[in-house]
GROMACS .gro file of C-alpha atoms in nm:
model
  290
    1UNK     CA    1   6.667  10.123   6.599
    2UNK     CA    2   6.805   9.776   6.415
    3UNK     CA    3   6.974   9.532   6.582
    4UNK     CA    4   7.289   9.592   6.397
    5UNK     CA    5   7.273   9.992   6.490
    6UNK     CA    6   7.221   9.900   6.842
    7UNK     CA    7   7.513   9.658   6.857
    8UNK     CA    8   7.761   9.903   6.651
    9UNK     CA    9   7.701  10.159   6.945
   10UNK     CA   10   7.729   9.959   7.216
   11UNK     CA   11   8.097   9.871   7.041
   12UNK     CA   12   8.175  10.262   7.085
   13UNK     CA   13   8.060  10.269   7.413
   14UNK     CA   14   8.234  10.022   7.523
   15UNK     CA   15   8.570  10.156   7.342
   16UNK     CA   16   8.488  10.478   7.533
   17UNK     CA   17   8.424  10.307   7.908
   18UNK     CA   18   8.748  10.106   7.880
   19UNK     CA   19   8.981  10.388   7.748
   20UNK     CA   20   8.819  10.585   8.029
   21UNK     CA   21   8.903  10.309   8.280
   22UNK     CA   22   9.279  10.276   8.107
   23UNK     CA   23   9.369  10.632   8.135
   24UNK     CA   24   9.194  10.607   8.540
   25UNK     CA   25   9.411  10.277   8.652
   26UNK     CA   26   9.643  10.156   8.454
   27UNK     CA   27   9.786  10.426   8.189
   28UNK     CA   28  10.116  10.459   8.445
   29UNK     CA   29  10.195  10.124   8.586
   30UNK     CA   30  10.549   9.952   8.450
   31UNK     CA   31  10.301   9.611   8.359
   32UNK     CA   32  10.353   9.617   8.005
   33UNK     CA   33  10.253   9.277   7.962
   34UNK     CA   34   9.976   9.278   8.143
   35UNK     CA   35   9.892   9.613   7.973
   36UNK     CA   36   9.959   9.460   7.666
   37UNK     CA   37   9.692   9.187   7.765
   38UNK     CA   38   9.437   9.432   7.915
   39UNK     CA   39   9.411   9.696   7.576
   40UNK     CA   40   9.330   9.391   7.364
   41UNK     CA   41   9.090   9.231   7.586
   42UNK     CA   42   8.899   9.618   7.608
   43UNK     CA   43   8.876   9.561   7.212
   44UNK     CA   44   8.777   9.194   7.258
   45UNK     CA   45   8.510   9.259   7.492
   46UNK     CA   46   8.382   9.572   7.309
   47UNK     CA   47   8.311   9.325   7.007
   48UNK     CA   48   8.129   9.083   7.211
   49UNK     CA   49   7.934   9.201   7.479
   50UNK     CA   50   7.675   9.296   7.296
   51UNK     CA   51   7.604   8.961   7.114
   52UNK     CA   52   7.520   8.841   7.477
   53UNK     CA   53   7.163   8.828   7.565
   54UNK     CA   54   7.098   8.801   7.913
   55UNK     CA   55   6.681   8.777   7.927
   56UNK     CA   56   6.726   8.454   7.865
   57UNK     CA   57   6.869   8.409   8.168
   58UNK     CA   58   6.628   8.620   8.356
   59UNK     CA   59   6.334   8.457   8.186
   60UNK     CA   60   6.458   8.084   8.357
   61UNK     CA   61   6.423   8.234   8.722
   62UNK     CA   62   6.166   8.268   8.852
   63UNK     CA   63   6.268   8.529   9.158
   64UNK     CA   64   6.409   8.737   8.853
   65UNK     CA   65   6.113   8.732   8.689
   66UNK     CA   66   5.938   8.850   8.998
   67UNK     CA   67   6.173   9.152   9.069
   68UNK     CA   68   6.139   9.231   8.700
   69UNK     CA   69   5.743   9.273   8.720
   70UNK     CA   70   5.744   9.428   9.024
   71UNK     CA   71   5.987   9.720   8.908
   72UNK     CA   72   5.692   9.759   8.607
   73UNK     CA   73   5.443   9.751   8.828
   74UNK     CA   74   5.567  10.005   9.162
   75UNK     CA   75   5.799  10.192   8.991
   76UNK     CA   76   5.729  10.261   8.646
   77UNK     CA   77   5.440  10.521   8.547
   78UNK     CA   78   5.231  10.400   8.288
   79UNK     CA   79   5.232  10.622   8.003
   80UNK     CA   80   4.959  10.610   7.695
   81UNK     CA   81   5.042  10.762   7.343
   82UNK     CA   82   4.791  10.904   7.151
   83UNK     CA   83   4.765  10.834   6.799
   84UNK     CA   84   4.929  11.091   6.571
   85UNK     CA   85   4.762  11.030   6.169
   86UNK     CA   86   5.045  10.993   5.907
   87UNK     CA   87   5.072  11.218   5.671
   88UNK     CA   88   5.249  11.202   5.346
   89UNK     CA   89   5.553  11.376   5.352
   90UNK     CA   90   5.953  11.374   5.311
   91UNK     CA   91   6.080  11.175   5.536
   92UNK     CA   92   6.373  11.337   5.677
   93UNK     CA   93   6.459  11.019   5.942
   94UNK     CA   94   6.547  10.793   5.648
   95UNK     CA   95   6.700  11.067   5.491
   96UNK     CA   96   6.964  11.150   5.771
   97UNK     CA   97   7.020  10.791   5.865
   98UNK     CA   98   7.083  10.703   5.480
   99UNK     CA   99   7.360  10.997   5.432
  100UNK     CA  100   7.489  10.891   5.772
  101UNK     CA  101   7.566  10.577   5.620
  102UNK     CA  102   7.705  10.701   5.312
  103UNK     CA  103   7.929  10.919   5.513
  104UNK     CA  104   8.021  10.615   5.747
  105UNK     CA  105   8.116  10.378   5.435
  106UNK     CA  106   8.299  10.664   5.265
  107UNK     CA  107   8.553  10.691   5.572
  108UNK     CA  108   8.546  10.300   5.575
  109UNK     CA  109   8.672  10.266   5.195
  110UNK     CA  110   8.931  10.565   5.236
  111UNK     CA  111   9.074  10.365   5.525
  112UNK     CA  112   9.057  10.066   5.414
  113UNK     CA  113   9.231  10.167   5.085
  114UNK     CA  114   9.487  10.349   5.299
  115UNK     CA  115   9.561  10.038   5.521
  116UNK     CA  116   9.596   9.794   5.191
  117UNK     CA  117   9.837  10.068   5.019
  118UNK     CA  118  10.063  10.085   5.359
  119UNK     CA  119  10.070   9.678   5.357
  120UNK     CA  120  10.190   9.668   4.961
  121UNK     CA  121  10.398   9.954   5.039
  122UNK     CA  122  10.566   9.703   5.287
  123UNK     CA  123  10.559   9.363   5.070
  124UNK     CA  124  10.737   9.594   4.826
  125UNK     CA  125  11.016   9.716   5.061
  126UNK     CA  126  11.051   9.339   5.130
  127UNK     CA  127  11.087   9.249   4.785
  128UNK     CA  128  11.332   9.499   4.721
  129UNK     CA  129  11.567   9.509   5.010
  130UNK     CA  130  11.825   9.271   4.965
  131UNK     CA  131  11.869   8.997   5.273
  132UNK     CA  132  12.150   8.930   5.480
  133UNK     CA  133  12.248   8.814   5.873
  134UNK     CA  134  12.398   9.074   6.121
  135UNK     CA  135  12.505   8.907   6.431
  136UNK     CA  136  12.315   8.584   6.294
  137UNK     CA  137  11.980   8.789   6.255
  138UNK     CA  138  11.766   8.762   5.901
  139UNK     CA  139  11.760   9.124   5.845
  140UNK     CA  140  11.667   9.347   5.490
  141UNK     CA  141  11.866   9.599   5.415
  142UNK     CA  142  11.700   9.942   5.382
  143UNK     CA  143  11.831  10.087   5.006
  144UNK     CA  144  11.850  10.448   5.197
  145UNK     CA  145  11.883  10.601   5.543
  146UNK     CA  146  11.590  10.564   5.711
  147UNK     CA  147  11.456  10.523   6.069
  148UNK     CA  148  11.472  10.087   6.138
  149UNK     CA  149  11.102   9.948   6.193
  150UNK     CA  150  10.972   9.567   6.186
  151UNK     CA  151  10.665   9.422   6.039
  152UNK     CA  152  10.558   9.065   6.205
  153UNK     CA  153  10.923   8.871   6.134
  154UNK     CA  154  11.093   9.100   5.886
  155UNK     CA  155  11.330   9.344   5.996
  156UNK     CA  156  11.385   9.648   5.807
  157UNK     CA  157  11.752   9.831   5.877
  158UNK     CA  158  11.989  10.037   5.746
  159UNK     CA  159  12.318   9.938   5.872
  160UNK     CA  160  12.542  10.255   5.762
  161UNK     CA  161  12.345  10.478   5.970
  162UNK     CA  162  12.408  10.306   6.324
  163UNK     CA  163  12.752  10.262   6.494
  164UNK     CA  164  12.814   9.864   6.634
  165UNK     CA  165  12.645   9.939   6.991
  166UNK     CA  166  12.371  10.120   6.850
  167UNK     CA  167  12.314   9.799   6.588
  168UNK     CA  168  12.289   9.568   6.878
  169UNK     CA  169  12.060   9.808   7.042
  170UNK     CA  170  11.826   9.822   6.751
  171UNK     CA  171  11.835   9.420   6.674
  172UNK     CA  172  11.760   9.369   7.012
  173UNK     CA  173  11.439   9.582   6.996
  174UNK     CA  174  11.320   9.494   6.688
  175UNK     CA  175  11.353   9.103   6.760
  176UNK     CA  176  11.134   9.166   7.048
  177UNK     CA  177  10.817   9.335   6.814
  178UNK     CA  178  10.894   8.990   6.602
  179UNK     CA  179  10.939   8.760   6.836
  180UNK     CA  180  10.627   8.835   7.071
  181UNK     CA  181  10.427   8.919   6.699
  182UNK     CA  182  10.385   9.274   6.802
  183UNK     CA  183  10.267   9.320   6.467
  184UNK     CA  184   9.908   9.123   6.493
  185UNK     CA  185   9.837   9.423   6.758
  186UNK     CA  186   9.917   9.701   6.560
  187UNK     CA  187   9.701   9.523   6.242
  188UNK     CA  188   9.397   9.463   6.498
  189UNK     CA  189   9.451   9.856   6.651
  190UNK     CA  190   9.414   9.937   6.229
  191UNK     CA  191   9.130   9.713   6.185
  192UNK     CA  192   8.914   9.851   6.520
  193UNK     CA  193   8.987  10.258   6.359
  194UNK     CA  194   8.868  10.116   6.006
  195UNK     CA  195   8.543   9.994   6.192
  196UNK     CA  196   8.453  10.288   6.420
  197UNK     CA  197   8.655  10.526   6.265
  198UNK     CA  198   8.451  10.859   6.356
  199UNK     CA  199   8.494  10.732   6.743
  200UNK     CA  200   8.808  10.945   6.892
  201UNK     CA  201   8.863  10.704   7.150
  202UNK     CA  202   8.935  10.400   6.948
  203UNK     CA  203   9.206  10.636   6.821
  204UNK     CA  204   9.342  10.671   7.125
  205UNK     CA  205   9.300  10.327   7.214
  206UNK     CA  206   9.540  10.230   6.915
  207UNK     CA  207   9.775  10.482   7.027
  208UNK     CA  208   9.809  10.352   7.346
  209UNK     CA  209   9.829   9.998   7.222
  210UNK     CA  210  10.122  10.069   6.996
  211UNK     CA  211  10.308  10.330   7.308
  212UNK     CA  212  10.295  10.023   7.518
  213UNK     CA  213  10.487   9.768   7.277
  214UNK     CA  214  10.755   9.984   7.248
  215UNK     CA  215  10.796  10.012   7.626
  216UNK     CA  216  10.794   9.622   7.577
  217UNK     CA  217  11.077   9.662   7.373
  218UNK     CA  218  11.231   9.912   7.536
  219UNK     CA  219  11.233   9.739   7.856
  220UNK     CA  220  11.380   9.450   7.687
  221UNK     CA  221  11.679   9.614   7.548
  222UNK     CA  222  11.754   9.717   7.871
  223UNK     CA  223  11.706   9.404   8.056
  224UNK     CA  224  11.949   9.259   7.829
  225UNK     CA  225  12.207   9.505   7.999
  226UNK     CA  226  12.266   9.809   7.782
  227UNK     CA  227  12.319  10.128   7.968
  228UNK     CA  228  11.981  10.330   8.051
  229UNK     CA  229  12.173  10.685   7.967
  230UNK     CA  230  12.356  10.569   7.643
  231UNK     CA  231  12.061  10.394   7.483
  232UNK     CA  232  11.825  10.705   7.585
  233UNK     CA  233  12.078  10.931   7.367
  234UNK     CA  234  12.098  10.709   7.071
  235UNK     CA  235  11.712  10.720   7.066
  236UNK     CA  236  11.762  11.101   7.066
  237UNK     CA  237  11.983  11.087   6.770
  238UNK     CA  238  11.758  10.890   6.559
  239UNK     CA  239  11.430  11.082   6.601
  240UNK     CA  240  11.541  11.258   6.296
  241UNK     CA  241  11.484  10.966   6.100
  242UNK     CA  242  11.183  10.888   5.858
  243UNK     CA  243  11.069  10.568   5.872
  244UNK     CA  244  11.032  10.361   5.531
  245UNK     CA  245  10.713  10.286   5.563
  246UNK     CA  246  10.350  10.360   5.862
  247UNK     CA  247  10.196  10.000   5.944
  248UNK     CA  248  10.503   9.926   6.124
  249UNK     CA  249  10.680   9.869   6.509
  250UNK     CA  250  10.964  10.116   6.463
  251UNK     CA  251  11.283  10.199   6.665
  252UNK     CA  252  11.230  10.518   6.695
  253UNK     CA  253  10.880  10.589   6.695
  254UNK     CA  254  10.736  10.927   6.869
  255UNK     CA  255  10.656  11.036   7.159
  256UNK     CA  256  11.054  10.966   7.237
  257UNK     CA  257  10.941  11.160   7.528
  258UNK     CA  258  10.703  10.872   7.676
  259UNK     CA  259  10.963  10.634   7.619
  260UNK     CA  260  11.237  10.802   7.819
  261UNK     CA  261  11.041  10.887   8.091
  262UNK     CA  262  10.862  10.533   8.134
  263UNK     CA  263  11.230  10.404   8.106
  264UNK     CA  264  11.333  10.623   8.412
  265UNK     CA  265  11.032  10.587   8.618
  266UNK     CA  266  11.039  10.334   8.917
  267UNK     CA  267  10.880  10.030   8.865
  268UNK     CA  268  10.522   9.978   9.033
  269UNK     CA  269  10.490   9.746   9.309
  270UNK     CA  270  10.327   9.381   9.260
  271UNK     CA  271  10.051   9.459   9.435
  272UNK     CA  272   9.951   9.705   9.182
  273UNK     CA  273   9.866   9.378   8.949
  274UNK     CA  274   9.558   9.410   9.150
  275UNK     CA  275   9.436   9.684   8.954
  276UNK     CA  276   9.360   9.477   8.648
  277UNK     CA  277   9.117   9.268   8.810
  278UNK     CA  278   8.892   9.573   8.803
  279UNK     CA  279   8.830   9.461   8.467
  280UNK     CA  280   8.625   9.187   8.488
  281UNK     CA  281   8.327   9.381   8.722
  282UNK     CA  282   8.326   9.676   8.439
  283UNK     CA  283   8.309   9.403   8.184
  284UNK     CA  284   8.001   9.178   8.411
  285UNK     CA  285   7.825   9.557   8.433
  286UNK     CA  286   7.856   9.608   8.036
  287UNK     CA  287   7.692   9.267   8.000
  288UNK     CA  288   7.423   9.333   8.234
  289UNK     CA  289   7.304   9.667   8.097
  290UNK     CA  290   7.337   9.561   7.713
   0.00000   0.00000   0.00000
């Protein structure tokens, strides 16, 4: 196995154990932030564990060294491999590992050309929509009804389609994705799938990722004193509507379903903060047996 196989699949595997731990502890806390913090930090880590090489380490004590040759010695059977001749032949190995990586760099390209047509399809809405301030917010005006989404500091919205409180609702949302640059996690969730795109559970991963920033908003709007019941329904009545464009931190993204009942469920306790410090011994244990 290369060195670069070896590291690319101890990336999945670590996507995998972290999702796994996710969905175990945290995937129903009310610690968005902290959430927020935690799903990057499982991508972080999955990129760079594997670049750290502990035998160094071992190699500079001496007790280590010890233990190490004394496991070989007691524990492990010695085993002797005869020689096998070679014989000419197809080799089927290379063969499967070469249309492997065709098949890998295909998906790569497709997605890759997908994720640079969703960001011109944006750039284009941008230079299109005229500008203009609502309630002393840069906003660009949408040219049709559509669903209200943000990308980084641009606001997309059409203003025809939402009464006054429901405007104030959605500015208030959307200046949260800006203002805490929800955005740069919803590009790095895009960039991990392009990467390890036949791994399910970096899917997942970036579907949690972008669930949890709109709780962040959500919460937000509601801290800021609109009415739990009233907001709830004027989510409702714009789940009909079609967002303008994908790479995007929308209003009215789906599951609606998630978001209502994470609005209505009590928050967790402080002590429940606790939980994320299980992080760190997963992490150490992914270090040690790379």
């Amino acid at each position: 196995m290369t060195p670069e196989l070896a590291y690319f699949l101890k990336i999945n595997v670590g996507i995998a154990l972290f999702y796994a731990f996710y969905r175990l502890f945290l995937y129903k806390d009310t610690f968005f932030h902290w959430r927020r913090t935690a799903l990057l930090c499982f991508f972080g880590v999955s990129l760079l564990y594997p670049m750290l090489n502990l035998q160094e380490w071992v190699k500079a004590h001496e007790p280590m060294i010890a233990m190490a040759d004394l496991y070989a010695t007691t524990l492990l059977p010695e085993i002797v491999f005869d020689e096998v001749p070679i014989t000419a032949g197809i080799n089927w190995q290379d063969i499967t590992l070469t249309s492997l990586k065709v098949i890998y760099l295909c998906g790569v390209i497709l997605l890759s050309i997908r994720f640079i047509v969703q960001l011109i399809s944006i750039i284009r809405l941008r230079i299109r929509c005229k500008a203009m301030k609502i309630q002393g917010v840069r906003v660009y005006v949408l040219n049709k009804a559509s669903g209200p989404f943000s990308f980084f500091h641009w606001i997309f919205i059409h203003p025809e389609s939402h009464t006054e409180e429901e405007l104030n609702e959605v500015l208030v949302h959307e200046l949260t994705h800006a203002r805490q640059i929800h955005s740069a996690d919803v590009v790095f969730g895009e960039w991990m799938c392009i990467a390890c795109w036949f791994n399910p559970f970096v899917w997942l991963m970036k579907r949690e990722i972008r669930n949890n920033l709109e709780y962040m908003a959500d919460q937000h709007v509601l801290q800021t004193g609109y009415d739990h019941k009233t907001y709830q329904y004027h989510l409702l009545g714009l789940a009909h509507h079609k967002a303008a464009a994908t790479l995007y931190n929308s209003f009215n993204v789906l599951p609606l379903k998630n978001r209502i009942t994470m609005m209505n469920k009590k928050r967790t306790k402080e002590i429940g903060r606790t939980k994320y410090l299980m992080f760190l011994p997963l992490a150490a244990l992914l270090m040690i047996i790379s």
